[in-house]
């Protein structure tokens, strides 16, 4: 949003919500609230910026990372924390429908969408105003005891730091995450010369999240001037200036960085890819060669991937082993087909993945492994028989499942078998880490 004086009162003008006002009912008090001393907690995400520094055609909070808007990752980071009862997302008027469609597409819960103001502080104030001072029967939200304020373009916030700032806010009235300064801050004179510099060891960079007793930050916004609303950026300063509340500063992790420039989008996508590549599940049927290959890959991949799930030899929709893997947020699967030209096992696994809906939030990598056990058949002819994978991969890509083929020359008596397995594991690791949608349906070979 541009920085300019706001005509009139600058107050809240319009509330836009999903359906009857929210994307899901407010949950009852969860056991997790006990971590916060039983206090009710809500969050406000200002997301009304224009993203001028990014230089993109759309605001940075709506830029896609692995096909999904950045803001969806931040919303998910908060909604998975059960003790946060309500999440208010504040966006510009022209992006309200976009935000509503994101919430619907990715199944976000407990979200209320509010129109923002022309500056950051005015947008946050609008988000706070959505909570009534007294509880009318017509209002779907309840005023929380503690409110978290967090940037929509900081997607990697963890529960640990959120809990720390909330607990500190309960004790001190306000709290915020900080990080050491990376560069020295200097002040320039009118002619562009160095005036003075700050002692870096004494200062910290203010980050997000921040948390406040609701009444403190709400009172601060009510009392602050138009100049504060139009030119200020620091919420902790408002609490200090107008409510005499000295915020507790909490050391944050390096993951609290903000997506500001285009290079930050690439860095954020790299972090997401790395997180998604930490687990892999190997599935196979009951054929002897397939089971043995699955075991060898399972052991070899341990040097390539952080966590390799146990082999599942039964592919059925009520397979408890696979269901437990889905609950563990695994997004990478290796399906070993005993017959070189048969993709039935792969098709069956795709059906299971689709029913489990794990590809809604993140692209799932599925590597269809096929065995070439014939000494007389060339790899070129083997690949020709697997041409069906290409068309199959194009179809399932629509479901956010990325299918790649891998043909392995397999002879259990071959003294160089482990070299082949090592090659296959390296290919699998590269496909999982890169998650390149342009390579779907391609057949890699290991021999």
XYZ file of C-alpha atoms in Angstrom, residues 100-427:
328
model
C -11.310 -16.062 -0.643
C -10.549 -18.377 -3.559
C -7.192 -19.324 -1.988
C -8.903 -20.230 1.272
C -11.457 -22.358 -0.550
C -8.954 -24.095 -2.849
C -6.527 -25.084 -0.105
C -9.114 -25.836 2.550
C -7.935 -23.291 5.112
C -9.928 -23.130 8.334
C -10.784 -20.520 10.967
C -10.090 -17.639 8.560
C -11.806 -14.255 8.365
C -10.960 -11.888 5.496
C -11.012 -8.137 6.131
C -10.365 -5.168 3.863
C -7.110 -3.371 4.605
C -6.204 0.292 4.777
C -3.749 2.318 2.727
C -0.851 1.703 5.139
C 0.387 -1.205 7.226
C -0.791 0.259 10.549
C -4.237 1.079 9.167
C -4.554 -2.480 7.870
C -3.605 -3.949 11.245
C -6.080 -1.608 12.959
C -8.825 -2.822 10.613
C -7.923 -6.389 11.517
C -8.202 -5.633 15.232
C -11.554 -3.856 14.807
C -13.146 -7.065 13.575
C -13.090 -8.341 17.168
C -15.999 -6.733 19.032
C -15.366 -5.061 22.389
C -18.489 -6.799 23.662
C -19.915 -10.016 22.256
C -23.044 -9.352 20.135
C -24.989 -12.415 19.060
C -24.526 -11.535 15.391
C -20.710 -11.486 15.481
C -18.945 -14.784 14.739
C -15.713 -13.732 16.468
C -14.884 -13.296 20.119
C -12.374 -10.791 21.405
C -9.198 -12.724 22.318
C -7.113 -12.098 25.397
C -3.947 -12.199 23.285
C -3.487 -11.276 19.632
C -0.554 -12.297 17.444
C 0.490 -9.965 14.623
C 2.512 -11.641 11.912
C 3.530 -10.748 8.360
C 1.807 -12.707 5.612
C 5.147 -12.950 3.781
C 6.996 -14.776 6.572
C 5.897 -18.357 5.858
C 8.382 -20.287 8.013
C 7.192 -19.320 11.482
C 7.176 -22.213 13.968
C 4.934 -22.910 16.944
C 7.855 -22.560 19.349
C 8.439 -18.840 18.702
C 4.693 -18.142 18.555
C 4.240 -19.709 21.978
C 7.204 -17.774 23.387
C 5.876 -14.373 22.290
C 2.355 -15.220 23.491
C 3.560 -16.265 26.951
C 5.774 -13.182 27.159
C 2.848 -10.970 26.123
C 0.692 -12.480 28.858
C 3.390 -11.580 31.395
C 4.598 -8.226 30.019
C 1.705 -6.961 27.886
C 3.654 -7.103 24.623
C 6.447 -9.156 23.081
C 8.209 -9.491 19.764
C 10.822 -11.552 17.987
C 14.217 -10.007 17.286
C 17.342 -10.989 15.352
C 20.925 -9.683 15.412
C 21.670 -6.925 12.919
C 23.491 -8.239 9.870
C 24.805 -4.853 8.725
C 25.738 -1.716 10.616
C 23.073 1.025 10.522
C 24.321 4.490 9.565
C 22.718 7.930 9.373
C 23.554 10.321 6.566
C 23.684 14.090 6.612
C 21.759 16.343 4.229
C 24.617 16.324 1.720
C 24.834 12.524 1.677
C 27.840 12.248 3.980
C 28.109 9.954 6.996
C 26.607 11.615 10.057
C 26.950 8.785 12.566
C 26.597 5.031 12.914
C 24.927 2.830 15.498
C 26.857 0.387 17.616
C 25.647 -2.850 16.080
C 26.115 -4.909 19.257
C 23.583 -2.742 21.112
C 20.789 -2.970 18.541
C 18.576 -5.699 17.138
C 16.362 -6.073 14.090
C 12.676 -6.192 14.961
C 11.031 -9.205 13.340
C 7.694 -10.962 13.441
C 5.741 -12.528 15.099
C 4.702 -10.098 17.799
C 2.031 -10.658 20.445
C 0.028 -8.306 22.655
C -2.638 -8.358 25.265
C -5.515 -7.406 23.019
C -6.683 -4.465 25.123
C -3.204 -2.920 25.092
C -2.621 -2.923 21.338
C -6.250 -2.015 20.625
C -6.029 0.969 22.981
C -2.701 2.005 21.430
C -4.209 2.077 17.946
C -7.214 4.053 19.166
C -4.955 6.680 20.736
C -2.279 6.999 18.055
C -2.163 9.897 15.604
C -2.787 9.908 11.874
C 0.944 10.427 11.443
C 1.599 7.183 13.330
C -0.952 5.343 11.219
C 0.405 6.670 7.946
C 4.161 6.612 8.506
C 4.849 4.229 11.383
C 5.688 0.529 11.007
C 6.498 -0.758 14.508
C 3.606 -2.108 16.596
C 5.774 -2.530 19.702
C 6.540 1.189 19.590
C 2.829 2.054 19.641
C 2.316 -0.086 22.751
C 5.244 1.676 24.440
C 4.290 5.196 23.342
C 0.586 5.109 24.155
C 0.218 2.393 26.804
C 3.616 2.592 28.538
C 4.091 -1.113 27.849
C 7.703 -2.232 27.611
C 7.691 -5.204 25.279
C 9.697 -8.310 26.055
C 12.128 -9.041 23.219
C 12.523 -12.701 22.264
C 15.468 -13.993 20.256
C 14.077 -15.564 17.088
C 15.439 -18.188 14.719
C 16.981 -17.459 11.299
C 13.784 -18.807 9.680
C 11.837 -15.643 10.494
C 13.062 -13.789 7.414
C 10.651 -11.900 5.207
C 10.065 -12.342 1.481
C 10.824 -8.874 0.127
C 12.714 -9.206 -3.151
C 12.453 -11.611 -6.069
C 15.529 -13.498 -4.882
C 13.664 -14.177 -1.626
C 10.980 -16.046 -3.580
C 13.625 -18.368 -4.991
C 15.114 -18.856 -1.535
C 11.699 -19.581 -0.025
C 10.909 -22.139 -2.712
C 14.264 -23.800 -2.069
C 13.470 -24.060 1.656
C 10.066 -25.589 0.897
C 11.607 -28.118 -1.498
C 14.184 -29.067 1.110
C 11.485 -29.568 3.750
C 9.412 -31.709 1.375
C 12.377 -33.914 0.453
C 13.078 -35.084 4.000
C 10.923 -38.238 3.800
C 10.349 -40.915 1.194
C 8.153 -44.018 1.210
C 9.004 -47.149 -0.787
C 6.066 -49.320 -1.876
C 6.152 -52.599 -3.754
C 4.089 -55.649 -4.556
C 4.760 -59.212 -3.404
C 6.960 -60.283 -6.326
C 10.340 -61.508 -5.095
C 12.443 -59.270 -7.347
C 10.352 -56.205 -6.489
C 10.573 -56.858 -2.748
C 14.342 -57.372 -2.891
C 14.847 -54.219 -4.953
C 12.617 -52.307 -2.566
C 14.722 -53.407 0.376
C 17.973 -52.436 -1.373
C 16.606 -49.011 -2.310
C 15.262 -48.558 1.199
C 18.713 -49.103 2.693
C 20.643 -47.128 0.071
C 18.344 -44.101 0.180
C 19.176 -43.613 3.853
C 22.375 -41.905 2.740
C 20.430 -39.592 0.384
C 17.218 -38.793 2.290
C 16.774 -37.903 5.955
C 13.970 -40.402 6.639
C 13.035 -43.475 4.585
C 9.747 -45.101 5.506
C 9.389 -48.855 5.761
C 8.307 -50.858 2.743
C 4.592 -51.366 2.264
C 3.856 -54.537 0.309
C 0.103 -54.121 0.173
C -1.348 -51.286 -1.874
C -4.937 -50.963 -0.800
C -7.014 -48.029 0.308
C -7.319 -49.258 3.888
C -3.618 -50.026 4.287
C -2.949 -48.803 7.828
C 0.781 -48.548 7.179
C 0.282 -46.147 4.274
C -2.325 -44.148 6.192
C 0.172 -43.625 9.009
C 2.706 -42.410 6.452
C 0.186 -39.906 5.083
C -0.387 -38.601 8.602
C 3.372 -38.146 8.862
C 3.310 -35.637 5.997
C 5.291 -37.707 3.490
C 5.235 -36.227 -0.025
C 7.576 -38.599 -1.889
C 6.788 -42.134 -3.003
C 8.668 -44.826 -4.894
C 6.409 -47.435 -6.452
C 8.207 -50.564 -7.648
C 6.441 -52.389 -10.473
C 7.635 -55.968 -10.944
C 6.605 -55.997 -14.607
C 8.529 -53.598 -16.791
C 5.596 -52.368 -18.878
C 2.966 -52.536 -16.120
C 1.908 -49.351 -14.316
C -1.026 -50.847 -12.413
C 0.769 -50.501 -9.076
C 1.562 -46.885 -9.866
C -2.037 -46.161 -10.875
C -3.275 -47.759 -7.677
C -0.947 -45.653 -5.557
C -2.124 -42.496 -7.358
C -5.714 -43.395 -6.442
C -4.711 -43.810 -2.799
C -2.829 -40.504 -2.794
C -5.777 -38.719 -4.373
C -8.219 -40.131 -1.825
C -5.890 -39.080 0.997
C -5.812 -35.525 -0.443
C -2.176 -35.031 0.519
C -1.423 -33.282 -2.789
C -3.776 -30.385 -2.023
C -1.126 -28.355 -0.200
C 2.101 -29.634 -1.764
C 3.104 -31.375 -5.011
C 3.646 -35.087 -4.436
C 6.528 -36.834 -6.199
C 5.820 -40.385 -7.359
C 8.651 -42.305 -9.008
C 7.429 -45.330 -10.927
C 10.283 -47.864 -10.862
C 10.319 -50.685 -13.400
C 12.617 -53.694 -13.573
C 14.397 -54.787 -16.714
C 15.324 -58.379 -15.868
C 15.950 -59.601 -19.410
C 19.575 -59.978 -20.486
C 18.617 -59.789 -24.136
C 16.395 -56.718 -24.154
C 18.001 -53.334 -24.770
C 17.216 -50.292 -22.676
C 15.811 -48.474 -25.711
C 13.210 -51.161 -26.288
C 12.450 -51.206 -22.567
C 11.803 -47.488 -22.559
C 9.512 -47.800 -25.587
C 7.346 -50.215 -23.623
C 6.994 -47.578 -20.901
C 5.605 -44.896 -23.222
C 2.268 -45.090 -21.385
C 3.855 -43.383 -18.386
C 4.142 -40.101 -20.291
C 0.426 -39.778 -20.949
C -0.385 -41.040 -17.459
C 1.953 -38.435 -15.920
C 0.306 -35.606 -17.859
C -3.091 -36.611 -16.528
C -2.129 -36.963 -12.864
C -0.191 -33.692 -12.916
C -3.628 -32.061 -12.834
C -3.961 -33.586 -9.355
C -0.644 -32.037 -8.248
C 1.093 -35.426 -8.416
C 4.390 -35.459 -10.317
C 5.118 -38.867 -11.854
C 8.579 -39.782 -13.131
C 9.741 -43.101 -14.572
C 12.875 -45.046 -13.632
C 13.977 -48.172 -15.491
C 16.480 -50.310 -13.577
C 18.533 -53.093 -15.127
C 18.105 -55.699 -12.411
C 19.947 -58.979 -11.948
C 20.193 -60.115 -8.355
C 23.317 -62.147 -9.162
C 25.131 -59.248 -10.816
C 28.266 -58.383 -8.780
C 27.739 -54.732 -9.750
C 24.126 -54.671 -8.568
C 24.901 -52.304 -5.697
C 26.402 -49.814 -8.169
C 23.124 -49.897 -10.073
C 21.188 -49.353 -6.852
C 23.465 -46.441 -5.916
C 22.816 -44.865 -9.315
C 19.058 -45.343 -8.918
C 19.117 -43.814 -5.427
C 21.002 -40.756 -6.710
C 18.444 -40.266 -9.503
